[in-house]
Amino acid sequence: MELSKSITHKNGRQRKPVLSHSDMGERESMLEVEDDEVALLPNSDRADGRTKSSHGIKGELGNVALLLFLYVLQGIPLGLAGSIPLIMQSKNVSYRDQAYFSFVFWPFSLKLFWAPLVDSLYLQQFGRRKSWLVPTQYLLGLFMLYLSVSVDAMLQTDGQRGPDVITLTAVFFILAFLAATQDIAVDGWALTMLSRENVGYASTCNSVGQTAGYFLGNVLFLALESADFCNKYLRFEPQERGIVTLSDFLFFWGIVFMVSTTLVAILKKENNKQHHTKKKPKEETQSVMETYKHLFSIIKMPTVFTFCVLLLTAKIGFSAADAVTGLKLVEAGVPKEQLALLAVPMVPLQILLPLVISKYTAGPRPLDIFYKAFPFRLLIGLEYALLVWWTPSVRQEEGFPVYYYAVVLLSYAVHQVALYSMYVACMAFHAKVSDPVIGGTYMTLLNTVTNLGGNWPSTLALWLVDPLTFKECQGAPGQTCGSAEEAGLCVREGGTCVTALDGYYVESVVCVLIGLCWWIFFGKKMKRLQEESPSAWHCRVAK
C-alpha cells in the first residue's frame, strides 16, 4: 500500500503513490545534459569572447523561482487526480470503476512517445518551450474551471446510479496528459533557462515543486474538504461541510493557471541572453524521425528487449498491495484524510533513503540490491493483507486508536525501504547501461518501461477484485448476490449480501505466489544481465 500512491498512483503511479516516488528518476533523466549540449547552454560569454566571472545562483534566483512554480503547478492536477479514487471509494463504487479511473495515471509513464513532438515542433518567434507550455497550461486552467461547475454532478450518487466514472476518467486523463506535456516542456526549458553552472538546480526544482504541488492538490485538499477533520482541528463550531469543496478548489487553481500563464507568456522571454552572445544556443540535436528511429533500434537489441520484458513483469507480485490496500482501508472505515496525512511523516524518509541506498548500488552490480529486496517487498504485501483484515476489529465509535495509526505508519515505512531499494537499484542500472551517445532517450525509455511495468498490473489488480469476490445472500433463501441485479433482488426479498470471500485476499496470495515464481525463475536472469559487456547495450545505429 503506497499510501501516497493510493492517494494516487502513481500513480501513479504514479508514483506515483505521494508521488507517487515513482517518476522522479524519469524526470531527472530528462534533465541530463549531454556533453555537446552543455557546451551550447547560455552562459556568461561576452561579445568579445571573454568570460565574465560567475556570480553563482544569486543572479538566477528569478529563473529558479519560476521553474519551481511551474513544477508546483504541474503537481496540482496530479494531486487532485490522486484524491478522486479515495472520494469515489467513500461512495462505494466498484473496484472495476477504480480500475477504469487508474488509467488516469498512465500518461506520465507514456510521455516518451510524444516527447519528440514537443521537442521538435514549435513557433520560433514565440519560443520553443513556450509554444507548448502556454497553450498546455491554458488548457489545464480551462479544464479545471469546467470541472469546478461539473465535478459535483459527476461524483453525485442518485439511487442506483453512482458517480459518472467514465466521464471522470476521461476528463482527468486529459488533465494528466496535459500535465505530462507541460512536464516535457518545462524539463526542456530548464536546460536553457538556467546557466551551465546552475542547470543542476533544475532537478531539485522538479522534485521539490512537483511534490509540493501534489501535497497541495491531495493531502491539503483532502484535509480541508473533510468536515470531520475541519470540525476536529480547525473549527470552534462543527459544520456539515469542510472548509473547501472540490469545486471551490478546482475553481481557485483554474484561475491561478490562467493568470500565471498569461504573465509567463507576456513577461518571460526565452533565451533572453542570446543577444549578448556571439553564437546563439543551439538546442536542436535531432529530428522527430531520428528520435523514433533511435528508440526502435534500442528496443530491438536482445539485451534491452529482455530487460524490458523483465521490467514489465517484475511488479505483478506487488500489484494487489500497491493498488488495492489503501482503498480497502478506506472501505473499512479509515478516514481518507487521515490516510493522506500519514504520508507526511514519510517525506524525510523518502529523501534520505535514496542517499543511503545509493551507496550500495554505486558499484558494478546494482541489481543485486533489487534481487535481495524483492522477497521482502512480497512479504510486506502479505502483511498489508493482515492489516486490512485486522482493521475492522480495532475500529471504535470515535474512530481508530493511536496505536493503529502507528502500526500503519510503521508498515508504510518498512514498505518504503523495500520499494526504494528496488527503485534506486533500477535507476543505477539504467544509468550504467545507457549508451552515452543517446543517453537521454535511452534512460527515458528504460524509465518509461519501468513505470509502465507498475501501472498495468495495478489496473489489472483493481479490475479483478470484484470478480474474485464471492458474496452470499442471507435472510432470503434461494437468492444470490453474484451481480448487482441479483444483489438488488436479495435486498428486496428481505435479505442482505454478505461477503464470504474478499477478492483482495485472493489477489494478495496469488500475487505473492506469482512474485515468488518470478523471483526464483527470472530474478537470477535479471542479475545475469549485469554480466553482459557494455557493447551489448550500445546502440550501433545511433553511432
mmCIF file of N, CA, C and O in Angstrom, residues 222-293:
data_model
loop_
_atom_site.group_PDB
_atom_site.id
_atom_site.type_symbol
_atom_site.label_atom_id
_atom_site.label_comp_id
_atom_site.label_asym_id
_atom_site.label_seq_id
_atom_site.Cartn_x
_atom_site.Cartn_y
_atom_site.Cartn_z
ATOM 1 N N LEU A 222 -7.686 17.083 0.725
ATOM 2 C CA LEU A 222 -8.479 16.071 1.424
ATOM 3 C C LEU A 222 -8.724 16.464 2.872
ATOM 4 O O LEU A 222 -9.785 16.182 3.435
ATOM 5 N N ALA A 223 -7.723 17.126 3.490
ATOM 6 C CA ALA A 223 -7.901 17.561 4.877
ATOM 7 C C ALA A 223 -8.930 18.690 4.971
ATOM 8 O O ALA A 223 -9.838 18.648 5.815
ATOM 9 N N LEU A 224 -8.793 19.696 4.108
ATOM 10 C CA LEU A 224 -9.712 20.839 4.158
ATOM 11 C C LEU A 224 -11.103 20.490 3.657
ATOM 12 O O LEU A 224 -12.087 21.141 4.025
ATOM 13 N N GLU A 225 -11.220 19.454 2.824
ATOM 14 C CA GLU A 225 -12.528 19.042 2.303
ATOM 15 C C GLU A 225 -13.300 18.194 3.304
ATOM 16 O O GLU A 225 -14.523 18.079 3.226
ATOM 17 N N SER A 226 -12.589 17.619 4.270
ATOM 18 C CA SER A 226 -13.218 16.722 5.235
ATOM 19 C C SER A 226 -13.882 17.520 6.356
ATOM 20 O O SER A 226 -13.234 18.292 7.072
ATOM 21 N N ALA A 227 -15.191 17.333 6.515
ATOM 22 C CA ALA A 227 -15.901 18.018 7.596
ATOM 23 C C ALA A 227 -15.395 17.545 8.957
ATOM 24 O O ALA A 227 -15.226 18.354 9.885
ATOM 25 N N ASP A 228 -15.129 16.237 9.099
ATOM 26 C CA ASP A 228 -14.652 15.700 10.376
ATOM 27 C C ASP A 228 -13.316 16.312 10.770
ATOM 28 O O ASP A 228 -13.108 16.718 11.923
ATOM 29 N N PHE A 229 -12.377 16.389 9.806
ATOM 30 C CA PHE A 229 -11.061 16.945 10.106
ATOM 31 C C PHE A 229 -11.167 18.418 10.480
ATOM 32 O O PHE A 229 -10.563 18.866 11.455
ATOM 33 N N CYS A 230 -11.941 19.186 9.706
ATOM 34 C CA CYS A 230 -12.072 20.616 9.968
ATOM 35 C C CYS A 230 -12.767 20.868 11.305
ATOM 36 O O CYS A 230 -12.370 21.766 12.064
ATOM 37 N N ASN A 231 -13.812 20.094 11.611
ATOM 38 C CA ASN A 231 -14.525 20.279 12.877
ATOM 39 C C ASN A 231 -13.651 19.910 14.071
ATOM 40 O O ASN A 231 -13.757 20.523 15.138
ATOM 41 N N LYS A 232 -12.766 18.933 13.880
ATOM 42 C CA LYS A 232 -11.949 18.460 14.989
ATOM 43 C C LYS A 232 -10.742 19.352 15.245
ATOM 44 O O LYS A 232 -10.364 19.585 16.404
ATOM 45 N N TYR A 233 -10.139 19.876 14.170
ATOM 46 C CA TYR A 233 -8.866 20.576 14.334
ATOM 47 C C TYR A 233 -8.915 22.067 13.977
ATOM 48 O O TYR A 233 -8.060 22.831 14.442
ATOM 49 N N LEU A 234 -9.872 22.512 13.157
ATOM 50 C CA LEU A 234 -9.798 23.868 12.625
ATOM 51 C C LEU A 234 -10.981 24.747 12.983
ATOM 52 O O LEU A 234 -10.941 25.954 12.720
ATOM 53 N N ARG A 235 -12.030 24.201 13.563
ATOM 54 C CA ARG A 235 -13.233 24.979 13.849
ATOM 55 C C ARG A 235 -13.584 24.953 15.336
ATOM 56 O O ARG A 235 -13.260 23.987 16.043
ATOM 57 N N PHE A 236 -14.282 26.018 15.753
ATOM 58 C CA PHE A 236 -14.822 26.048 17.112
ATOM 59 C C PHE A 236 -16.241 25.494 17.149
ATOM 60 O O PHE A 236 -16.668 24.933 18.155
ATOM 61 N N GLU A 237 -16.980 25.687 16.038
ATOM 62 C CA GLU A 237 -18.338 25.159 15.943
ATOM 63 C C GLU A 237 -18.436 24.202 14.762
ATOM 64 O O GLU A 237 -18.084 24.566 13.634
ATOM 65 N N PRO A 238 -18.902 22.969 14.981
ATOM 66 C CA PRO A 238 -18.977 21.978 13.889
ATOM 67 C C PRO A 238 -19.938 22.400 12.787
ATOM 68 O O PRO A 238 -20.943 23.065 13.038
ATOM 69 N N GLN A 239 -19.597 22.049 11.563
ATOM 70 C CA GLN A 239 -20.453 22.273 10.413
ATOM 71 C C GLN A 239 -20.509 20.999 9.576
ATOM 72 O O GLN A 239 -19.699 20.091 9.763
ATOM 73 N N GLU A 240 -21.480 20.949 8.655
ATOM 74 C CA GLU A 240 -21.688 19.730 7.884
ATOM 75 C C GLU A 240 -20.668 19.549 6.772
ATOM 76 O O GLU A 240 -20.453 18.438 6.300
ATOM 77 N N ARG A 241 -20.030 20.621 6.329
ATOM 78 C CA ARG A 241 -19.086 20.545 5.200
ATOM 79 C C ARG A 241 -17.714 20.996 5.642
ATOM 80 O O ARG A 241 -17.543 21.669 6.666
ATOM 81 N N GLY A 242 -16.723 20.652 4.840
ATOM 82 C CA GLY A 242 -15.377 21.106 5.109
ATOM 83 C C GLY A 242 -15.207 22.571 4.761
ATOM 84 O O GLY A 242 -16.129 23.240 4.282
ATOM 85 N N ILE A 243 -13.982 23.075 4.969
ATOM 86 C CA ILE A 243 -13.712 24.484 4.689
ATOM 87 C C ILE A 243 -13.777 24.759 3.195
ATOM 88 O O ILE A 243 -14.236 25.822 2.764
ATOM 89 N N VAL A 244 -13.317 23.820 2.385
ATOM 90 C CA VAL A 244 -13.389 23.983 0.933
ATOM 91 C C VAL A 244 -14.090 22.766 0.337
ATOM 92 O O VAL A 244 -14.133 21.690 0.948
ATOM 93 N N THR A 245 -14.641 22.945 -0.843
ATOM 94 C CA THR A 245 -15.205 21.838 -1.607
ATOM 95 C C THR A 245 -14.316 21.579 -2.815
ATOM 96 O O THR A 245 -13.445 22.396 -3.149
ATOM 97 N N LEU A 246 -14.517 20.465 -3.470
ATOM 98 C CA LEU A 246 -13.742 20.147 -4.662
ATOM 99 C C LEU A 246 -13.963 21.202 -5.741
ATOM 100 O O LEU A 246 -13.020 21.605 -6.430
ATOM 101 N N SER A 247 -15.195 21.676 -5.872
ATOM 102 C CA SER A 247 -15.495 22.717 -6.868
ATOM 103 C C SER A 247 -14.727 24.002 -6.569
ATOM 104 O O SER A 247 -14.154 24.632 -7.465
ATOM 105 N N ASP A 248 -14.722 24.405 -5.282
ATOM 106 C CA ASP A 248 -14.001 25.618 -4.893
ATOM 107 C C ASP A 248 -12.513 25.485 -5.198
ATOM 108 O O ASP A 248 -11.881 26.416 -5.710
ATOM 109 N N PHE A 249 -11.957 24.339 -4.862
ATOM 110 C CA PHE A 249 -10.528 24.105 -5.045
ATOM 111 C C PHE A 249 -10.159 24.145 -6.529
ATOM 112 O O PHE A 249 -9.158 24.764 -6.925
ATOM 113 N N LEU A 250 -10.963 23.497 -7.351
ATOM 114 C CA LEU A 250 -10.710 23.496 -8.793
ATOM 115 C C LEU A 250 -10.846 24.897 -9.386
ATOM 116 O O LEU A 250 -10.043 25.295 -10.240
ATOM 117 N N PHE A 251 -11.839 25.644 -8.932
ATOM 118 C CA PHE A 251 -12.031 26.999 -9.453
ATOM 119 C C PHE A 251 -10.834 27.886 -9.100
ATOM 120 O O PHE A 251 -10.331 28.629 -9.957
ATOM 121 N N PHE A 252 -10.358 27.796 -7.861
ATOM 122 C CA PHE A 252 -9.218 28.612 -7.433
ATOM 123 C C PHE A 252 -7.983 28.329 -8.278
ATOM 124 O O PHE A 252 -7.342 29.248 -8.801
ATOM 125 N N TRP A 253 -7.663 27.047 -8.462
ATOM 126 C CA TRP A 253 -6.448 26.706 -9.207
ATOM 127 C C TRP A 253 -6.640 26.928 -10.702
ATOM 128 O O TRP A 253 -5.673 27.198 -11.423
ATOM 129 N N GLY A 254 -7.864 26.836 -11.187
ATOM 130 C CA GLY A 254 -8.101 27.183 -12.582
ATOM 131 C C GLY A 254 -7.769 28.643 -12.854
ATOM 132 O O GLY A 254 -7.130 28.981 -13.864
ATOM 133 N N ILE A 255 -8.177 29.534 -11.937
ATOM 134 C CA ILE A 255 -7.852 30.957 -12.073
ATOM 135 C C ILE A 255 -6.347 31.178 -11.963
ATOM 136 O O ILE A 255 -5.761 31.960 -12.728
ATOM 137 N N VAL A 256 -5.703 30.472 -11.019
ATOM 138 C CA VAL A 256 -4.248 30.602 -10.864
ATOM 139 C C VAL A 256 -3.533 30.202 -12.154
ATOM 140 O O VAL A 256 -2.591 30.878 -12.598
ATOM 141 N N PHE A 257 -3.973 29.110 -12.763
ATOM 142 C CA PHE A 257 -3.356 28.669 -14.023
ATOM 143 C C PHE A 257 -3.528 29.724 -15.107
ATOM 144 O O PHE A 257 -2.578 30.043 -15.837
ATOM 145 N N MET A 258 -4.716 30.272 -15.247
ATOM 146 C CA MET A 258 -4.977 31.235 -16.313
ATOM 147 C C MET A 258 -4.161 32.515 -16.124
ATOM 148 O O MET A 258 -3.528 33.015 -17.066
ATOM 149 N N VAL A 259 -4.139 33.042 -14.907
ATOM 150 C CA VAL A 259 -3.427 34.292 -14.639
ATOM 151 C C VAL A 259 -1.919 34.104 -14.769
ATOM 152 O O VAL A 259 -1.226 34.898 -15.434
ATOM 153 N N SER A 260 -1.376 33.061 -14.141
ATOM 154 C CA SER A 260 0.074 32.856 -14.166
ATOM 155 C C SER A 260 0.568 32.561 -15.577
ATOM 156 O O SER A 260 1.657 33.010 -15.974
ATOM 157 N N THR A 261 -0.213 31.814 -16.347
ATOM 158 C CA THR A 261 0.198 31.512 -17.723
ATOM 159 C C THR A 261 0.233 32.778 -18.574
ATOM 160 O O THR A 261 1.142 32.966 -19.391
ATOM 161 N N THR A 262 -0.731 33.656 -18.359
ATOM 162 C CA THR A 262 -0.742 34.932 -19.085
ATOM 163 C C THR A 262 0.493 35.757 -18.753
ATOM 164 O O THR A 262 1.134 36.346 -19.640
ATOM 165 N N LEU A 263 0.858 35.804 -17.474
ATOM 166 C CA LEU A 263 2.042 36.557 -17.061
ATOM 167 C C LEU A 263 3.314 35.962 -17.657
ATOM 168 O O LEU A 263 4.202 36.698 -18.113
ATOM 169 N N VAL A 264 3.415 34.622 -17.661
ATOM 170 C CA VAL A 264 4.600 33.979 -18.252
ATOM 171 C C VAL A 264 4.670 34.278 -19.748
ATOM 172 O O VAL A 264 5.745 34.580 -20.294
ATOM 173 N N ALA A 265 3.523 34.204 -20.432
ATOM 174 C CA ALA A 265 3.513 34.443 -21.880
ATOM 175 C C ALA A 265 3.949 35.858 -22.222
ATOM 176 O O ALA A 265 4.648 36.088 -23.219
ATOM 177 N N ILE A 266 3.564 36.826 -21.373
ATOM 178 C CA ILE A 266 3.856 38.228 -21.681
ATOM 179 C C ILE A 266 5.233 38.647 -21.183
ATOM 180 O O ILE A 266 6.000 39.302 -21.899
ATOM 181 N N LEU A 267 5.585 38.258 -19.960
ATOM 182 C CA LEU A 267 6.764 38.811 -19.302
ATOM 183 C C LEU A 267 8.036 37.993 -19.468
ATOM 184 O O LEU A 267 9.137 38.556 -19.463
ATOM 185 N N LYS A 268 7.918 36.678 -19.609
ATOM 186 C CA LYS A 268 9.114 35.841 -19.645
ATOM 187 C C LYS A 268 9.530 35.554 -21.077
ATOM 188 O O LYS A 268 8.753 35.025 -21.872
ATOM 189 N N LYS A 269 10.754 35.913 -21.414
ATOM 190 C CA LYS A 269 11.297 35.648 -22.739
ATOM 191 C C LYS A 269 12.207 34.425 -22.689
ATOM 192 O O LYS A 269 12.921 34.216 -21.715
ATOM 193 N N GLU A 270 12.159 33.649 -23.743
ATOM 194 C CA GLU A 270 13.073 32.505 -23.825
ATOM 195 C C GLU A 270 14.432 32.967 -24.328
ATOM 196 O O GLU A 270 14.537 33.830 -25.197
ATOM 197 N N ASN A 271 15.495 32.325 -23.772
ATOM 198 C CA ASN A 271 16.863 32.595 -24.230
ATOM 199 C C ASN A 271 17.140 34.101 -24.262
ATOM 200 O O ASN A 271 17.643 34.651 -25.240
ATOM 201 N N ASN A 272 16.806 34.779 -23.153
ATOM 202 C CA ASN A 272 16.953 36.227 -23.157
ATOM 203 C C ASN A 272 18.397 36.686 -23.110
ATOM 204 O O ASN A 272 18.665 37.870 -23.120
ATOM 205 N N LYS A 273 19.322 35.745 -23.057
ATOM 206 C CA LYS A 273 20.729 36.121 -23.081
ATOM 207 C C LYS A 273 21.322 36.018 -24.470
ATOM 208 O O LYS A 273 22.496 36.283 -24.675
ATOM 209 N N GLN A 274 20.535 35.621 -25.426
ATOM 210 C CA GLN A 274 21.090 35.334 -26.737
ATOM 211 C C GLN A 274 21.723 36.570 -27.374
ATOM 212 O O GLN A 274 22.718 36.474 -28.063
ATOM 213 N N HIS A 275 21.129 37.759 -27.128
ATOM 214 C CA HIS A 275 21.655 38.917 -27.813
ATOM 215 C C HIS A 275 22.978 39.386 -27.231
ATOM 216 O O HIS A 275 23.607 40.284 -27.764
ATOM 217 N N HIS A 276 23.411 38.775 -26.121
ATOM 218 C CA HIS A 276 24.700 39.133 -25.550
ATOM 219 C C HIS A 276 25.800 38.191 -26.016
ATOM 220 O O HIS A 276 26.949 38.358 -25.655
ATOM 221 N N THR A 277 25.473 37.196 -26.782
ATOM 222 C CA THR A 277 26.462 36.199 -27.168
ATOM 223 C C THR A 277 26.720 36.260 -28.652
ATOM 224 O O THR A 277 25.902 36.698 -29.434
ATOM 225 N N LYS A 278 27.908 35.798 -29.022
ATOM 226 C CA LYS A 278 28.260 35.777 -30.434
ATOM 227 C C LYS A 278 27.520 34.659 -31.151
ATOM 228 O O LYS A 278 27.205 34.754 -32.321
ATOM 229 N N LYS A 279 27.248 33.579 -30.419
ATOM 230 C CA LYS A 279 26.598 32.425 -31.037
ATOM 231 C C LYS A 279 25.369 32.044 -30.230
ATOM 232 O O LYS A 279 25.452 31.842 -29.024
ATOM 233 N N LYS A 280 24.241 31.952 -30.904
ATOM 234 C CA LYS A 280 23.004 31.605 -30.218
ATOM 235 C C LYS A 280 23.065 30.160 -29.751
ATOM 236 O O LYS A 280 23.648 29.310 -30.426
ATOM 237 N N PRO A 281 22.429 29.844 -28.613
ATOM 238 C CA PRO A 281 22.389 28.464 -28.158
ATOM 239 C C PRO A 281 21.695 27.577 -29.174
ATOM 240 O O PRO A 281 20.614 27.900 -29.655
ATOM 241 N N LYS A 282 22.292 26.488 -29.465
ATOM 242 C CA LYS A 282 21.713 25.536 -30.411
ATOM 243 C C LYS A 282 21.091 24.393 -29.624
ATOM 244 O O LYS A 282 21.771 23.594 -29.003
ATOM 245 N N GLU A 283 19.753 24.327 -29.652
ATOM 246 C CA GLU A 283 19.045 23.300 -28.876
ATOM 247 C C GLU A 283 18.736 22.068 -29.704
ATOM 248 O O GLU A 283 18.708 20.961 -29.205
ATOM 249 N N GLU A 284 18.458 22.243 -30.980
ATOM 250 C CA GLU A 284 18.008 21.129 -31.813
ATOM 251 C C GLU A 284 19.147 20.146 -32.018
ATOM 252 O O GLU A 284 20.210 20.483 -32.533
ATOM 253 N N THR A 285 18.974 18.915 -31.574
ATOM 254 C CA THR A 285 20.004 17.901 -31.719
ATOM 255 C C THR A 285 19.606 16.799 -32.689
ATOM 256 O O THR A 285 20.465 16.179 -33.293
ATOM 257 N N GLN A 286 18.315 16.527 -32.805
ATOM 258 C CA GLN A 286 17.878 15.501 -33.736
ATOM 259 C C GLN A 286 16.404 15.697 -34.063
ATOM 260 O O GLN A 286 15.661 16.292 -33.299
ATOM 261 N N SER A 287 16.009 15.200 -35.210
ATOM 262 C CA SER A 287 14.632 15.375 -35.645
ATOM 263 C C SER A 287 13.719 14.357 -34.968
ATOM 264 O O SER A 287 14.171 13.442 -34.282
ATOM 265 N N VAL A 288 12.409 14.544 -35.198
ATOM 266 C CA VAL A 288 11.433 13.619 -34.625
ATOM 267 C C VAL A 288 11.668 12.203 -35.130
ATOM 268 O O VAL A 288 11.710 11.241 -34.347
ATOM 269 N N MET A 289 11.838 12.058 -36.429
ATOM 270 C CA MET A 289 12.026 10.723 -37.001
ATOM 271 C C MET A 289 13.311 10.087 -36.504
ATOM 272 O O MET A 289 13.356 8.875 -36.281
ATOM 273 N N GLU A 290 14.369 10.881 -36.330
ATOM 274 C CA GLU A 290 15.616 10.327 -35.821
ATOM 275 C C GLU A 290 15.436 9.787 -34.406
ATOM 276 O O GLU A 290 15.938 8.712 -34.064
ATOM 277 N N THR A 291 14.694 10.540 -33.583
ATOM 278 C CA THR A 291 14.453 10.092 -32.216
ATOM 279 C C THR A 291 13.676 8.787 -32.187
ATOM 280 O O THR A 291 14.024 7.840 -31.471
ATOM 281 N N TYR A 292 12.603 8.698 -32.999
ATOM 282 C CA TYR A 292 11.817 7.463 -33.026
ATOM 283 C C TYR A 292 12.634 6.309 -33.593
ATOM 284 O O TYR A 292 12.497 5.157 -33.162
ATOM 285 N N LYS A 293 13.509 6.598 -34.562
ATOM 286 C CA LYS A 293 14.373 5.541 -35.102
ATOM 287 C C LYS A 293 15.322 5.028 -34.032
ATOM 288 O O LYS A 293 15.564 3.819 -33.925
#
